[in-house]
Coordinates of C-alpha atoms and ligand atoms in Angstrom, one line a residue:
M1 CA 121.6 138.7 134.6
A2 CA 124.9 140.4 135.2
Q3 CA 125.5 143.8 133.4
S4 CA 128.2 143.7 130.8
D5 CA 129.2 145.4 127.5
K6 CA 128.7 142.1 125.8
S7 CA 125.6 141.5 123.7
R8 CA 122.9 139.5 125.3
V9 CA 121.3 136.6 123.4
L10 CA 118.4 134.4 124.4
I11 CA 118.6 130.8 123.1
L12 CA 115.1 129.4 122.5
F13 CA 115.4 125.7 122.9
C14 CA 113.1 123.6 120.7
G15 CA 114.9 120.2 120.3
G16 CA 116.0 118.6 117.0
T17 CA 118.9 116.4 116.0
I18 CA 121.3 118.9 117.6
I19 CA 120.4 117.5 121.0
M20 CA 119.3 114.0 120.0
K21 CA 120.7 110.6 121.1
E22 CA 120.0 107.1 119.7
G23 CA 117.0 105.4 121.4
P24 CA 116.9 101.7 122.3
D25 CA 115.8 100.8 118.8
G26 CA 118.5 102.9 117.1
G27 CA 116.4 105.8 116.0
L28 CA 117.5 109.3 117.0
K29 CA 115.2 110.9 119.6
A30 CA 115.2 113.7 122.1
P31 CA 116.5 112.6 125.5
S32 CA 115.1 113.9 128.8
R33 CA 114.9 117.7 129.0
K34 CA 117.8 117.9 131.4
E35 CA 120.1 115.8 129.3
A36 CA 119.0 117.6 126.1
V37 CA 119.8 121.1 127.5
A38 CA 123.1 119.7 128.9
T39 CA 123.9 118.4 125.4
L40 CA 123.3 121.8 123.9
K41 CA 125.5 123.5 126.4
A42 CA 128.3 120.9 125.9
I43 CA 128.5 121.6 122.2
E44 CA 130.7 124.6 122.8
D45 CA 131.6 125.8 126.3
R46 CA 133.0 129.1 125.0
L47 CA 129.7 130.5 123.7
S48 CA 129.8 133.2 126.3
T49 CA 132.8 134.7 124.7
I50 CA 130.4 135.7 121.9
A51 CA 127.6 136.9 124.1
D52 CA 126.1 136.6 127.5
F53 CA 123.3 134.2 127.0
D54 CA 120.4 132.4 128.7
I55 CA 118.5 129.4 127.5
H56 CA 114.7 129.5 127.4
F57 CA 113.1 126.1 127.1
V58 CA 110.2 126.0 124.6
E59 CA 110.1 122.3 123.5
N60 CA 112.3 119.2 123.3
I61 CA 110.9 117.5 120.2
D62 CA 111.6 116.1 116.8
S63 CA 110.5 119.1 114.7
S64 CA 108.2 116.7 112.7
N65 CA 106.0 117.1 115.8
M66 CA 106.0 120.9 115.7
R67 CA 102.6 122.4 115.5
P68 CA 101.5 126.0 114.8
T69 CA 100.8 126.4 118.6
D70 CA 104.6 125.8 119.1
W71 CA 105.2 128.7 116.8
D72 CA 103.0 130.8 119.0
N73 CA 105.0 129.7 122.0
I74 CA 108.3 130.8 120.4
L75 CA 106.7 134.1 119.5
A76 CA 105.4 134.6 123.0
A77 CA 108.9 133.9 124.4
I78 CA 110.5 136.4 122.0
E79 CA 107.8 139.0 122.8
Q80 CA 108.2 138.6 126.6
N81 CA 112.0 138.9 126.4
Y82 CA 112.3 141.3 123.5
D83 CA 113.7 144.3 125.4
R84 CA 116.1 142.2 127.5
Y85 CA 118.1 140.7 124.7
D86 CA 120.0 142.0 121.6
G87 CA 119.2 138.9 119.6
F88 CA 117.5 135.5 119.7
V89 CA 118.8 132.0 118.5
V90 CA 116.2 129.3 118.0
T91 CA 117.7 125.8 118.2
H92 CA 115.4 123.6 116.2
G93 CA 115.1 120.4 114.2
T94 CA 115.8 120.8 110.6
D95 CA 112.8 119.0 109.2
T96 CA 110.3 121.8 109.8
M97 CA 112.8 124.7 110.5
A98 CA 111.8 126.5 107.3
Y99 CA 108.1 126.5 108.3
T100 CA 108.9 127.9 111.7
A101 CA 111.2 130.5 110.1
A102 CA 108.3 131.5 107.8
A103 CA 105.9 131.7 110.8
L104 CA 108.2 134.0 112.8
S105 CA 108.9 136.1 109.7
L106 CA 105.2 136.8 109.2
A107 CA 104.1 137.2 112.8
I108 CA 106.6 139.8 113.9
K109 CA 106.1 143.3 112.6
N110 CA 108.9 145.9 113.0
L111 CA 111.4 143.3 114.1
G112 CA 114.5 145.4 114.9
K113 CA 116.8 142.6 116.0
P114 CA 118.1 139.3 114.6
V115 CA 116.2 136.1 115.2
V116 CA 118.3 133.2 114.0
L117 CA 117.2 129.6 113.6
T118 CA 119.8 126.8 113.5
G119 CA 120.2 123.1 114.2
S120 CA 122.3 120.3 112.8
Q121 CA 122.2 117.3 110.6
I122 CA 124.4 115.3 112.9
P123 CA 123.8 115.1 116.7
G124 CA 125.8 117.6 118.7
S125 CA 127.4 114.9 120.8
R126 CA 129.0 113.1 117.9
L127 CA 132.6 113.7 116.9
E128 CA 131.8 114.7 113.3
T129 CA 128.9 117.0 114.2
D130 CA 128.0 120.1 112.3
A131 CA 126.3 121.5 115.4
R132 CA 129.2 123.4 116.7
R133 CA 129.8 125.7 113.8
N134 CA 126.1 126.2 113.2
L135 CA 125.5 127.2 116.8
V136 CA 128.6 129.4 117.0
N137 CA 127.7 131.2 113.7
A138 CA 124.0 131.6 114.8
M139 CA 125.2 133.2 118.1
K140 CA 127.5 135.5 116.2
L141 CA 124.8 136.6 113.8
A142 CA 122.4 137.3 116.7
T143 CA 124.9 139.9 118.0
M144 CA 125.4 141.6 114.6
D145 CA 124.0 144.9 113.3
V146 CA 121.1 143.4 111.3
S147 CA 117.4 142.7 111.8
G148 CA 115.1 140.0 110.6
V149 CA 114.5 136.3 110.8
F150 CA 117.3 134.1 109.4
V151 CA 118.3 130.5 109.1
V152 CA 122.1 129.9 109.6
F153 CA 123.3 126.6 108.3
D154 CA 126.7 125.5 107.1
E155 CA 128.1 128.3 105.0
R156 CA 124.8 130.1 104.4
V157 CA 122.7 132.8 106.0
I158 CA 119.2 132.5 104.5
L159 CA 116.3 134.9 104.9
G160 CA 113.8 133.1 107.1
S161 CA 111.0 133.9 104.6
R162 CA 112.9 132.1 101.8
A163 CA 114.3 129.1 103.5
S164 CA 113.8 125.5 102.4
K165 CA 115.3 122.2 103.5
A166 CA 116.8 120.8 100.2
S167 CA 118.8 117.9 101.5
E168 CA 118.0 115.3 104.1
S169 CA 121.7 114.6 104.9
R170 CA 124.0 117.2 103.3
L171 CA 125.5 119.5 105.8
D172 CA 124.6 122.3 103.4
A173 CA 121.0 121.4 103.9
F174 CA 119.1 124.7 103.3
V175 CA 118.7 126.8 100.3
S176 CA 117.1 130.2 99.5
I177 CA 114.0 129.8 97.2
N178 CA 113.9 132.2 94.3
A179 CA 116.3 134.6 96.0
Q180 CA 119.9 135.2 96.8
D181 CA 121.3 134.1 100.2
A182 CA 121.2 136.8 102.8
G183 CA 124.9 136.2 103.6
E184 CA 127.8 133.9 103.3
I185 CA 129.8 132.3 106.1
R186 CA 133.5 132.1 105.3
A187 CA 136.1 132.8 108.0
D188 CA 133.7 135.7 108.9
I189 CA 130.0 136.3 108.3
H190 CA 129.5 138.4 105.2
L191 CA 126.0 139.8 105.1
N192 CA 124.2 141.3 102.1
Q193 CA 124.5 145.1 102.5
S194 CA 120.9 145.7 101.7
L195 CA 119.7 143.9 104.8
P196 CA 117.9 146.1 107.3
R197 CA 120.1 147.2 110.3
R198 CA 119.1 147.0 113.9
R199 CA 116.5 149.6 115.0
F200 CA 114.6 150.5 118.1
D201 CA 111.1 150.3 116.7
K202 CA 108.5 148.7 118.9
A203 CA 108.1 145.2 117.5
A204 CA 104.5 144.0 117.3
F205 CA 103.5 140.4 117.5
F206 CA 100.6 138.7 115.6
P207 CA 100.6 135.0 116.6
G208 CA 97.9 132.6 115.5
F209 CA 97.7 130.1 112.6
D210 CA 94.8 128.0 111.4
P211 CA 96.3 124.6 110.5
D212 CA 93.3 123.4 108.5
I213 CA 94.8 123.7 105.1
A214 CA 95.5 121.0 102.5
V215 CA 98.3 120.9 100.0
Q216 CA 97.8 118.9 96.8
T217 CA 100.2 118.0 94.0
L218 CA 98.8 117.6 90.5
T219 CA 99.7 114.5 88.5
P220 CA 98.5 113.8 84.9
G221 CA 95.0 112.5 84.9
C222 CA 94.2 113.4 88.5
D223 CA 90.5 113.7 89.1
P224 CA 89.3 117.2 90.1
E225 CA 86.5 115.5 92.1
D226 CA 89.2 114.4 94.6
L227 CA 89.8 118.1 95.4
V228 CA 86.0 118.9 95.3
F229 CA 85.9 116.3 98.1
L230 CA 88.2 118.5 100.2
L231 CA 85.8 121.4 99.8
Q232 CA 83.0 119.3 101.2
N233 CA 84.6 118.0 104.3
K234 CA 83.7 121.1 106.3
R235 CA 87.2 121.2 107.9
T236 CA 89.6 122.3 105.1
R237 CA 89.6 126.1 105.1
G238 CA 92.3 126.7 102.5
I239 CA 94.0 124.8 99.7
I240 CA 97.3 125.0 98.0
I241 CA 97.8 123.3 94.6
L242 CA 101.2 122.5 93.3
A243 CA 100.4 122.9 89.6
Y244 CA 102.6 122.4 86.5
G245 CA 105.2 124.8 85.1
T246 CA 104.1 128.4 85.4
G247 CA 101.0 127.5 87.4
N248 CA 99.0 125.5 84.8
L249 CA 96.1 123.2 85.5
P250 CA 93.9 121.1 83.2
Y251 CA 90.7 122.7 82.0
D252 CA 88.6 120.1 83.9
F253 CA 89.6 121.8 87.1
D254 CA 87.1 124.6 86.3
I255 CA 84.5 122.7 88.3
F256 CA 86.8 122.7 91.4
F257 CA 87.5 126.4 91.2
K258 CA 83.9 127.3 90.8
R259 CA 82.9 125.2 93.8
A260 CA 85.8 126.6 95.9
R261 CA 84.5 130.1 95.2
E262 CA 81.0 129.1 96.2
E263 CA 82.3 127.5 99.4
R264 CA 84.5 130.6 100.1
I265 CA 87.6 128.5 100.3
P266 CA 90.8 130.2 99.1
V267 CA 92.9 128.2 96.6
V268 CA 96.5 129.2 96.1
V269 CA 98.3 127.9 93.0
T270 CA 102.1 127.4 93.0
S271 CA 104.5 125.6 90.7
Q272 CA 105.7 122.1 91.3
C273 CA 109.0 122.9 89.5
L274 CA 112.0 122.8 91.6
H275 CA 112.8 126.4 90.9
G276 CA 109.3 127.4 90.1
I277 CA 107.8 130.9 89.8
T278 CA 104.2 131.2 88.7
R279 CA 103.2 133.3 85.7
M280 CA 99.6 132.2 85.3
K281 CA 98.8 134.6 82.5
G282 CA 101.4 132.9 80.3
Y283 CA 99.1 130.0 79.2
D284 CA 95.4 129.8 78.7
V285 CA 95.2 126.9 81.1
G286 CA 96.6 129.0 83.9
L287 CA 94.7 132.1 82.9
R288 CA 91.5 130.3 83.1
A289 CA 92.1 129.2 86.7
L290 CA 93.1 132.8 87.6
K291 CA 89.8 134.0 86.2
L292 CA 88.0 131.5 88.3
G293 CA 89.6 132.9 91.5
A294 CA 92.9 131.0 91.8
I295 CA 95.4 133.0 93.9
E296 CA 98.8 133.1 92.3
G297 CA 101.8 132.1 94.5
H298 CA 104.4 134.0 92.4
D299 CA 108.0 133.3 93.7
Q300 CA 107.1 132.3 97.3
S301 CA 108.3 129.0 98.7
L302 CA 105.8 126.3 99.4
E303 CA 106.7 126.5 103.1
M304 CA 105.9 130.2 103.1
L305 CA 102.7 129.8 101.2
A306 CA 101.5 127.1 103.6
V307 CA 102.3 129.1 106.7
K308 CA 101.0 132.4 105.2
L309 CA 97.7 130.7 104.3
M310 CA 97.4 129.4 107.9
W311 CA 98.2 132.9 109.2
A312 CA 95.8 134.7 106.7
L313 CA 93.0 132.4 107.6
K314 CA 93.4 133.2 111.3
H315 CA 93.7 137.0 110.9
Y316 CA 91.7 138.0 107.8
Q317 CA 88.4 137.5 106.2
Y318 CA 87.9 135.4 103.0
K319 CA 87.6 138.6 100.8
D320 CA 91.1 139.7 101.9
I321 CA 93.0 136.4 101.7
A322 CA 94.1 136.9 98.1
T323 CA 95.5 140.3 98.9
V324 CA 97.3 139.0 102.0
M325 CA 98.8 136.1 100.0
Q326 CA 100.1 138.5 97.5
T327 CA 101.6 141.0 99.9
N328 CA 105.2 141.0 100.8
F329 CA 105.6 141.1 104.5
A330 CA 109.2 139.9 105.1
G331 CA 111.0 139.6 101.8
E332 CA 109.1 136.4 100.8
L333 CA 107.7 137.9 97.6
S334 CA 109.3 140.0 94.9
I335 CA 106.4 141.4 93.0
P336 CA 105.4 145.0 94.1
T337 CA 102.5 144.8 96.5
R338 CA 100.1 146.9 98.5
P339 CA 99.6 145.9 102.2
P340 CA 96.1 144.7 103.1
A341 CA 93.9 147.3 104.9
Ligands
LIG1 N1 114.0 114.9 112.5 C1 114.9 115.9 113.0 C2 114.1 117.1 113.4 O1 113.6 117.8 112.5 C3 115.9 116.3 111.9 C4 116.9 117.3 112.3 O2 116.9 118.0 113.3 O3 117.9 117.4 111.5 O4 113.9 117.4 114.6

């Protein structure tokens, strides 16, 4: 790589609509790797005026096909190239971008540079695409004096640990869950002043996620035995329940919580409300589940809770999972917490 005063950015290529083309049956799909990378490069041929950049190929897939092992591959690429670049841009499908953002947020400790995920709702080769502005803004953010994992989309800069895809087709597709955006994109990028600056700490990487979790939504009259069944399949290692309101569950779920404790399977309770924050001591129905071992999700997004549970199951013992789930690692949780030992 030639020496220059310009910032250096590594683009981690993962696929997504941004590089997709219509297949023979009309559905969008990733073309060959060569064509996909060429499509990304063609979105804007002046990107190098923002930063000297290289492209590192990770995957070329619809992000519905992303697996936790792909998150590990992205982490490995960042770790191997950490000292050579000033920032990282991850081009990614929008469908599971928020999960990848959560995974990167948790698994990098002392991150002293920006890692920016972006993509588009409309393929990059189409006239009306949103890819160009998203990619340009992600590149710009990757050179700025800020550190952390972010999603850049449309006019928003969102903390990676709070991102959620809220619309399947709006260009303004992502929102911050239970938090303010980290910044706003107008003519320039305006970042929240409280964000951490760049720093020269040695970043530490903790990849590894156990995908064997189940997420269940409560509906009135649902049978707790259906969840007891999950405890018996010898595969499910953690469960998330989308309960009502502030984290309320019917009394007949007692049996499920007791069994989960016996089987040493952590159960996290979050709210199914669109803007839900749990407060399980607020009603007797929630309090009872808490007393039986339910782990309260507080204001964390579902994406974060799912990824955090996978990460906790891989790195910690059963007795520590509740503490890990209720520890703030990357801005995902606003209650005061003590880090796990
Ligand atoms: N299905 C696509 C993906 O997640 C959607 C997108 O990129 O917008 O890869």
